[in-house]
PDB file of C-alpha atoms in Angstrom:
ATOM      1  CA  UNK A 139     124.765 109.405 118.998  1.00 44.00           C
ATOM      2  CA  UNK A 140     120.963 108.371 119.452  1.00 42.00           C
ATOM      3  CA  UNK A 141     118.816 111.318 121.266  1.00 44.00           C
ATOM      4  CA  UNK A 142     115.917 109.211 121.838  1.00 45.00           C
ATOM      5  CA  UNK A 143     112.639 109.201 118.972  1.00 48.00           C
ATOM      6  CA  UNK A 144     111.651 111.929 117.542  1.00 46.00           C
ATOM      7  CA  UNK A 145     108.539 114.210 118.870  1.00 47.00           C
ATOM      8  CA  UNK A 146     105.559 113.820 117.869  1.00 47.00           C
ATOM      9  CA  UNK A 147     105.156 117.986 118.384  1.00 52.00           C
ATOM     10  CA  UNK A 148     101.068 117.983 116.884  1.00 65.00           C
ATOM     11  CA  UNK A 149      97.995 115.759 117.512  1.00 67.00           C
ATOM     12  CA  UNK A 150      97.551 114.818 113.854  1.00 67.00           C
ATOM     13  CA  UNK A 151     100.999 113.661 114.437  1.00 74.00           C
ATOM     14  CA  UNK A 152      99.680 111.412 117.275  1.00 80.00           C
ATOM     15  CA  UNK A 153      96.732 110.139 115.381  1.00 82.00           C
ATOM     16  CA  UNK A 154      98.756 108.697 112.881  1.00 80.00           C
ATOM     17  CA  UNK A 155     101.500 107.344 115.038  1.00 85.00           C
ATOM     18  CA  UNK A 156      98.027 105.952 116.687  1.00 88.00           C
ATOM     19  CA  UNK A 157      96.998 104.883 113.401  1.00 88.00           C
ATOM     20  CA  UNK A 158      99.561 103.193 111.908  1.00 88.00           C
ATOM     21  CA  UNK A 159     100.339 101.353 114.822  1.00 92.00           C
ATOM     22  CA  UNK A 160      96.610  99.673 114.252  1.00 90.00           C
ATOM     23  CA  UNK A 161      97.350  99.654 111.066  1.00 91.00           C
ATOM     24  CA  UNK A 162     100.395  96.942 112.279  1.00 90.00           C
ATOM     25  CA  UNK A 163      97.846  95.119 114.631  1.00 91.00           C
ATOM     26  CA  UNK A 164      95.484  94.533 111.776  1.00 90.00           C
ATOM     27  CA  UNK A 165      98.081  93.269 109.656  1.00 90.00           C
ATOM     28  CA  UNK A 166      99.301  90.771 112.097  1.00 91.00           C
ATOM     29  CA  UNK A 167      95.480  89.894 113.384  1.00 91.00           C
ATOM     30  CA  UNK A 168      94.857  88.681 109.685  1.00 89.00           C
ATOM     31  CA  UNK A 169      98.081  87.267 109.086  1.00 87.00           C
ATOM     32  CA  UNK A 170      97.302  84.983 112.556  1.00 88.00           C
ATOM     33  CA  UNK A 171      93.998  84.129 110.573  1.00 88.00           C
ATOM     34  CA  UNK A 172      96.400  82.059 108.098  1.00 83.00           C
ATOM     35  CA  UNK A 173      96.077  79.594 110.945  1.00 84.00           C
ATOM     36  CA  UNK A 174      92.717  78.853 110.977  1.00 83.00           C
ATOM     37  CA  UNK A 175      91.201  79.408 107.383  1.00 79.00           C
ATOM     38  CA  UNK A 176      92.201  75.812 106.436  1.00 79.00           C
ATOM     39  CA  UNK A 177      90.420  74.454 109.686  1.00 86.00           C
ATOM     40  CA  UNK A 178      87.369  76.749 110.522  1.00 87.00           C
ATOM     41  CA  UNK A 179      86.629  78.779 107.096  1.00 85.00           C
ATOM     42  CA  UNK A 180      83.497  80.153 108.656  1.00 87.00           C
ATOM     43  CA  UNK A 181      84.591  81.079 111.552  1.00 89.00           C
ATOM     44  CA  UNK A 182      87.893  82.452 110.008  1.00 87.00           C
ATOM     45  CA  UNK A 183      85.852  84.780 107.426  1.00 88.00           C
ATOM     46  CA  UNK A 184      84.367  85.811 110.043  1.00 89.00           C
ATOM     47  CA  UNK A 185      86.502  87.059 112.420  1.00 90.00           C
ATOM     48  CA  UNK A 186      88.231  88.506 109.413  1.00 90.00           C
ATOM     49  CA  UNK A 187      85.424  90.870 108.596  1.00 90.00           C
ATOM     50  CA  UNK A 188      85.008  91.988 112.102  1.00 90.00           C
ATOM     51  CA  UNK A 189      88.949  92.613 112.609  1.00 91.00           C
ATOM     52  CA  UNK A 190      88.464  94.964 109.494  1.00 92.00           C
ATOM     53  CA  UNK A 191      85.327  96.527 110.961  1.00 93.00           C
ATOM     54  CA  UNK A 192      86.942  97.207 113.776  1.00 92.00           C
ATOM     55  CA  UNK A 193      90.350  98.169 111.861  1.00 92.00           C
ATOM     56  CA  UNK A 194      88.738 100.846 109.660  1.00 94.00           C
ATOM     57  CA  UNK A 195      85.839 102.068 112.412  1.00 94.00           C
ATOM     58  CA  UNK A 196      89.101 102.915 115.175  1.00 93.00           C
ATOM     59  CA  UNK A 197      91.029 104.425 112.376  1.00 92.00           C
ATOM     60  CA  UNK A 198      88.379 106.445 110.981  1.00 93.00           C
ATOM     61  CA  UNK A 199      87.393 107.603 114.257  1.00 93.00           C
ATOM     62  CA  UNK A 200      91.083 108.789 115.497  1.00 91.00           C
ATOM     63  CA  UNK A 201      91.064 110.669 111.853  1.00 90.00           C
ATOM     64  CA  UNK A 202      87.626 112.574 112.681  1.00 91.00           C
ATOM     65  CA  UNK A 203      89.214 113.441 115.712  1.00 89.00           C
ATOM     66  CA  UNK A 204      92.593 114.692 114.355  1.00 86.00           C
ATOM     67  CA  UNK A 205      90.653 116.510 111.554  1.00 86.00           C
ATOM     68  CA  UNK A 206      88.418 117.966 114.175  1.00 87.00           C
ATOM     69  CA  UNK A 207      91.542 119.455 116.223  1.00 84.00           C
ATOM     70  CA  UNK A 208      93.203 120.643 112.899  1.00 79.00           C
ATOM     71  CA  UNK A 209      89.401 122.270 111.566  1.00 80.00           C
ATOM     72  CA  UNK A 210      89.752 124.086 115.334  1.00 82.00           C
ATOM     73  CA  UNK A 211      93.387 125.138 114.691  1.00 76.00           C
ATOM     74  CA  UNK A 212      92.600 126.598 110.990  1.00 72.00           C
ATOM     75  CA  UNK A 213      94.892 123.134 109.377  1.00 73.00           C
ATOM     76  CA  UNK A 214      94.324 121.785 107.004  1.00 75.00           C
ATOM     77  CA  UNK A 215      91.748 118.973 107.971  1.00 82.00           C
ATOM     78  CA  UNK A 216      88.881 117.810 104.658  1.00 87.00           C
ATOM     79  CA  UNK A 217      91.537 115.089 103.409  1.00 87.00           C
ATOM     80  CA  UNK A 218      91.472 113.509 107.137  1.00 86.00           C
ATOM     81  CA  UNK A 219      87.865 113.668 107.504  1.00 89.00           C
ATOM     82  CA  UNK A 220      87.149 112.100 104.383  1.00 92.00           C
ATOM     83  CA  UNK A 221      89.204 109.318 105.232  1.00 92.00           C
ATOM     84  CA  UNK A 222      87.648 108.821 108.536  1.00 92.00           C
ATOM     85  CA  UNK A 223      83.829 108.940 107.442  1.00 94.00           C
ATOM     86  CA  UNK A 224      85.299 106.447 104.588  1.00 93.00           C
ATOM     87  CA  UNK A 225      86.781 104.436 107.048  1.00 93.00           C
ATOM     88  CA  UNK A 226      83.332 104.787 109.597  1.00 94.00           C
ATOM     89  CA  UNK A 227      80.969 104.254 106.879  1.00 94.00           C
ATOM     90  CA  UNK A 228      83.536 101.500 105.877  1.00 94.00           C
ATOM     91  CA  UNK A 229      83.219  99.793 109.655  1.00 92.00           C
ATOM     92  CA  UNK A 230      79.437 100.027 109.700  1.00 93.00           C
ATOM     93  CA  UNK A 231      78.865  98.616 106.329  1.00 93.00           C
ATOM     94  CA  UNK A 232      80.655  95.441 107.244  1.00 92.00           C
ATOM     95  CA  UNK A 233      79.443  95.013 110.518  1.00 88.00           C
ATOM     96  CA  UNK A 234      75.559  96.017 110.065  1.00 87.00           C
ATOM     97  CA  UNK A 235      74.936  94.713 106.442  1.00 82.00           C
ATOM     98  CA  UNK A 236      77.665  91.945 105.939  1.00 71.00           C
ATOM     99  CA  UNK A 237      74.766  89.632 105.244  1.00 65.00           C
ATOM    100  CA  UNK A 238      73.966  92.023 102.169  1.00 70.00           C
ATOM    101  CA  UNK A 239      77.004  93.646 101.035  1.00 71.00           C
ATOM    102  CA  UNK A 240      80.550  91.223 100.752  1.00 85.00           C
ATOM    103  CA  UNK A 241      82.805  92.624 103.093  1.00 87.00           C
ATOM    104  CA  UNK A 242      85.440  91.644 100.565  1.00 88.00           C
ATOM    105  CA  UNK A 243      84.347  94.206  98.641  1.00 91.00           C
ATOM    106  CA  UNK A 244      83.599  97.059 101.266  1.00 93.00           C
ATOM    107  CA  UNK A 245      87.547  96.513 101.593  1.00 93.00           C
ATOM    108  CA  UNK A 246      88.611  97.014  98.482  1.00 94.00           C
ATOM    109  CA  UNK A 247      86.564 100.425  97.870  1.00 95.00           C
ATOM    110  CA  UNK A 248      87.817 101.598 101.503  1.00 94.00           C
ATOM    111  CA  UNK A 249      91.266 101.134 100.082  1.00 95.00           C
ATOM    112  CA  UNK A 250      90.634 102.908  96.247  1.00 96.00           C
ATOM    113  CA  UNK A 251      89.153 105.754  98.188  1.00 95.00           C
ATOM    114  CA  UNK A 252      91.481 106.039 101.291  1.00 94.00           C
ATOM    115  CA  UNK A 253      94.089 105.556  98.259  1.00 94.00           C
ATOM    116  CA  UNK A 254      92.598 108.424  96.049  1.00 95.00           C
ATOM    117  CA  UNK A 255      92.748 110.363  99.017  1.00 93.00           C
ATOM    118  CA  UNK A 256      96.390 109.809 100.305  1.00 90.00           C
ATOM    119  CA  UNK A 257      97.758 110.569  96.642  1.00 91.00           C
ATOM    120  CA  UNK A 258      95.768 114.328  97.331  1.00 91.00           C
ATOM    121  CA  UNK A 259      97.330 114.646 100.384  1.00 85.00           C
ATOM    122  CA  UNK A 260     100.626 113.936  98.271  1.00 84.00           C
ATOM    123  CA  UNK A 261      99.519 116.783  96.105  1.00 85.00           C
ATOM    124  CA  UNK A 262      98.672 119.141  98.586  1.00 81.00           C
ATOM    125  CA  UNK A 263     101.182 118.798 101.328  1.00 72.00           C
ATOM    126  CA  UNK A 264     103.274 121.995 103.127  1.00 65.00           C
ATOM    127  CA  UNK A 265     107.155 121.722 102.611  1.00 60.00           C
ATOM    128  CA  UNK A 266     108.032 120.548  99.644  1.00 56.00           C
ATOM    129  CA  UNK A 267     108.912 117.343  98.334  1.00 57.00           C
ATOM    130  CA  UNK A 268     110.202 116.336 101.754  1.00 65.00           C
ATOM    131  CA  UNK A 269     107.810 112.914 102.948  1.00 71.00           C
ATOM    132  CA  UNK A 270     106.207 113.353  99.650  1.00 80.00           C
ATOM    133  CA  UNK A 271     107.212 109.453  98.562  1.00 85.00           C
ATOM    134  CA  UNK A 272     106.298 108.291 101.322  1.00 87.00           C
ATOM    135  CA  UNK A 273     102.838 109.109 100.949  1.00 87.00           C
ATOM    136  CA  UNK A 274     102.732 108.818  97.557  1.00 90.00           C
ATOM    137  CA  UNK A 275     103.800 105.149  98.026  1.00 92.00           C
ATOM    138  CA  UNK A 276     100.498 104.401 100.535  1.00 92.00           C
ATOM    139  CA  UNK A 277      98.196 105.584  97.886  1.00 93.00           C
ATOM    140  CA  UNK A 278      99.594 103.651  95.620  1.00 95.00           C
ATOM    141  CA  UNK A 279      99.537 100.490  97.885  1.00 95.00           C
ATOM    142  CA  UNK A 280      96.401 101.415  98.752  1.00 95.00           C
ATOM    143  CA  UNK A 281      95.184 101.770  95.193  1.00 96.00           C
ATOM    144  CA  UNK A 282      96.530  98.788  93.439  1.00 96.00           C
ATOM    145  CA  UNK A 283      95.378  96.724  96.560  1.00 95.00           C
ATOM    146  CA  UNK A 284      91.572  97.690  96.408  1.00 95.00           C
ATOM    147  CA  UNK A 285      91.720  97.644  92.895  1.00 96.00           C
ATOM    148  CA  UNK A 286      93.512  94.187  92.400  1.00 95.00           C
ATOM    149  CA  UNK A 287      90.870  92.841  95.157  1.00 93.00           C
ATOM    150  CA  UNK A 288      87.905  93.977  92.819  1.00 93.00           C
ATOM    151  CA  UNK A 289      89.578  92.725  90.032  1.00 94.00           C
ATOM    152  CA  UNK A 290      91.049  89.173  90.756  1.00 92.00           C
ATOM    153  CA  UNK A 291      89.437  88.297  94.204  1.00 89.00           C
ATOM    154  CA  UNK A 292      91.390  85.560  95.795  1.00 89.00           C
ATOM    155  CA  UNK A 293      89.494  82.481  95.309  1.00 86.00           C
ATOM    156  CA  UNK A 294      90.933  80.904  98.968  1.00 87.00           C
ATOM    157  CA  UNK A 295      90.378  82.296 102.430  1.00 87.00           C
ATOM    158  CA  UNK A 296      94.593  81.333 102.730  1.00 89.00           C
ATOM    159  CA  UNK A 297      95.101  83.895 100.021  1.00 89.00           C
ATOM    160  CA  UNK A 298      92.837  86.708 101.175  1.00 90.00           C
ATOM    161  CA  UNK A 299      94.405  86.014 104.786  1.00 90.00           C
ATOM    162  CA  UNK A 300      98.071  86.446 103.076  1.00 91.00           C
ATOM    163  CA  UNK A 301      96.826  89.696 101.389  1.00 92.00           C
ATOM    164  CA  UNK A 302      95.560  91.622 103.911  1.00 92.00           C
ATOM    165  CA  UNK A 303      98.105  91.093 106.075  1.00 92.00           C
ATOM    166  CA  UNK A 304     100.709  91.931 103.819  1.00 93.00           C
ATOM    167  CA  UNK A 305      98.511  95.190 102.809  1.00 93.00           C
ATOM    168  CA  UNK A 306      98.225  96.006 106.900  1.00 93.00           C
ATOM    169  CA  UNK A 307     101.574  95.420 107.476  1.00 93.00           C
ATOM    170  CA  UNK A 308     103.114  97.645 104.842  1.00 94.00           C
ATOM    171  CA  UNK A 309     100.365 100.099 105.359  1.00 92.00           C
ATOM    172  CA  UNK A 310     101.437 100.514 109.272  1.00 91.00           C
ATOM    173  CA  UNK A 311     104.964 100.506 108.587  1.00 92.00           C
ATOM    174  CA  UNK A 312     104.998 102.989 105.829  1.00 91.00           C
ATOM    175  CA  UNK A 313     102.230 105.288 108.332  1.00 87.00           C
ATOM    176  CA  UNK A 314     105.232 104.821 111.166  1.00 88.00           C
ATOM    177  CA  UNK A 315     107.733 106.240 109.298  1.00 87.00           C
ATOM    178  CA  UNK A 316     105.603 108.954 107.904  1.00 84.00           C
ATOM    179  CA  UNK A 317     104.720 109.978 111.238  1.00 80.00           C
ATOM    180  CA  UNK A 318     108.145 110.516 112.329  1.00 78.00           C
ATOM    181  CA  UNK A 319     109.647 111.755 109.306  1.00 75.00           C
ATOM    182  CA  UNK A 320     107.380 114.532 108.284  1.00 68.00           C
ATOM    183  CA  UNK A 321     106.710 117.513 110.994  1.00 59.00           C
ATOM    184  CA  UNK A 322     104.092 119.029 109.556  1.00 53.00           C
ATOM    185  CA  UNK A 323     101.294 120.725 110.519  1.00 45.00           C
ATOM    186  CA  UNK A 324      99.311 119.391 107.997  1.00 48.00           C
ATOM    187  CA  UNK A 325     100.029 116.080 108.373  1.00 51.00           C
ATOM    188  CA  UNK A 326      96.875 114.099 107.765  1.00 46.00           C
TER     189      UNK A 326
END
C-alpha cells in the first residue's frame, strides 16, 4: 500500500529535490532547442548558453545555501559549497565573458569539477554503502560528459542540443532519486 512520498526530513534534502528538479528543466529547455538550431543557429546558441547560465548560477546558489544551513548545523557542508561557487563562477563566466571564453567549454569544466566532486561525496558519505551508486553514477556522468565535450566537441548545434539534454535529463533524474532514497544528514 502507497503512504504517500517520502519526507524530505533536512534542507539539504530540499535543495537537491530543488536541484534536480532544475536539473530536469534544463534538460528539457535544451532538448526544446533541437527545434530551432537547424533554423536560427545564432539565436539557438544563444539561448543555449544563457539556459546554462542560468542552470548552473540557480543551482549553485541553492547549494551555497544548503551548505550554509549544514556549516550552521556542524554537517558536513565544503563538498556543497564547492559545487555551488563552481556552479556561480560557472554562471558568471558564461554570461559576463561569453564573448571571450566558449561557453562550450565553461560546460564541460563545470561538469569534470562538479563530477570530481560528486565521486568525493561518494567517498565520504554517512551510512554505508546505502545511495552510494547512485552518486557514484552522477560523477561519473558528470565526468565522462565534460570530458568527452573537451575532447570530441560536437561539430553541430543539433548534436550539442541532443547532448545536453540527455546529460540534464539523466542528471535530474538520477538527483530525484537520490534525494528520496538517501536520508542523510549529509546529503550534499
Amino acid at each position: 500500500m502507497w503512504t504517500g512520498p517520502p519526507s524530505l526530513e533536512q534542507p539539504a534534502q530540499w535543495a537537491l529535490a530543488f536541484r534536480a528538479i532544475l536539473a530536469l528543466l534544463f534538460g528539457l529547455a535544451e532538448g526544446a532547442m533541437l527545434l530551432f538550431a537547424f533554423w536560427l543557429p545564432r539565436i539557438t546558441a544563444a539561448l543555449m548558453a544563457t539556459f546554462f547560465a542560468g542552470f548552473v548560477l540557480i543551482d549553485g546558489l541553492v547549494a551555497l545555501f544548503a551548505a550554509a544551513w549544514g556549516l550552521t548545523r556542524g554537517r558536513r557542508w565544503r563538498l556543497l559549497a564547492g559545487k555551488g561557487v563552481t556552479g556561480v563562477v560557472a554562471g558568471v563566466l558564461v554570461l559576463f565573458f561569453a564573448w571571450w571564453l566558449k561557453p562550450l567549454v565553461v560546460l564541460a569544466w563545470w561538469a569534470i569539477i562538479t563530477g570530481v566532486l560528486q565521486a568525493i561525496e561518494a567517498m565520504v558519505l554517512r551510512g554505508g554503502w546505502r545511495g552510494r551508486p547512485l552518486i557514484v553514477a552522477t560523477a561519473v556522468i558528470s565526468l565522462i560528459f565534460g570530458v568527452l565535450i573537451l575532447a570530441r566537441p560536437p561539430q553541430d548545434l543539433m548534436t550539442l542540443a541532443l547532448h545536453v539534454a540527455a546529460f540534464g535529463l539523466l542528471l535530474g533524474i538520477l538527483r530525484v532519486i537520490i534525494a528520496f532514497r538517501i536520508q542523510s544528514p549529509d546529503l550534499v
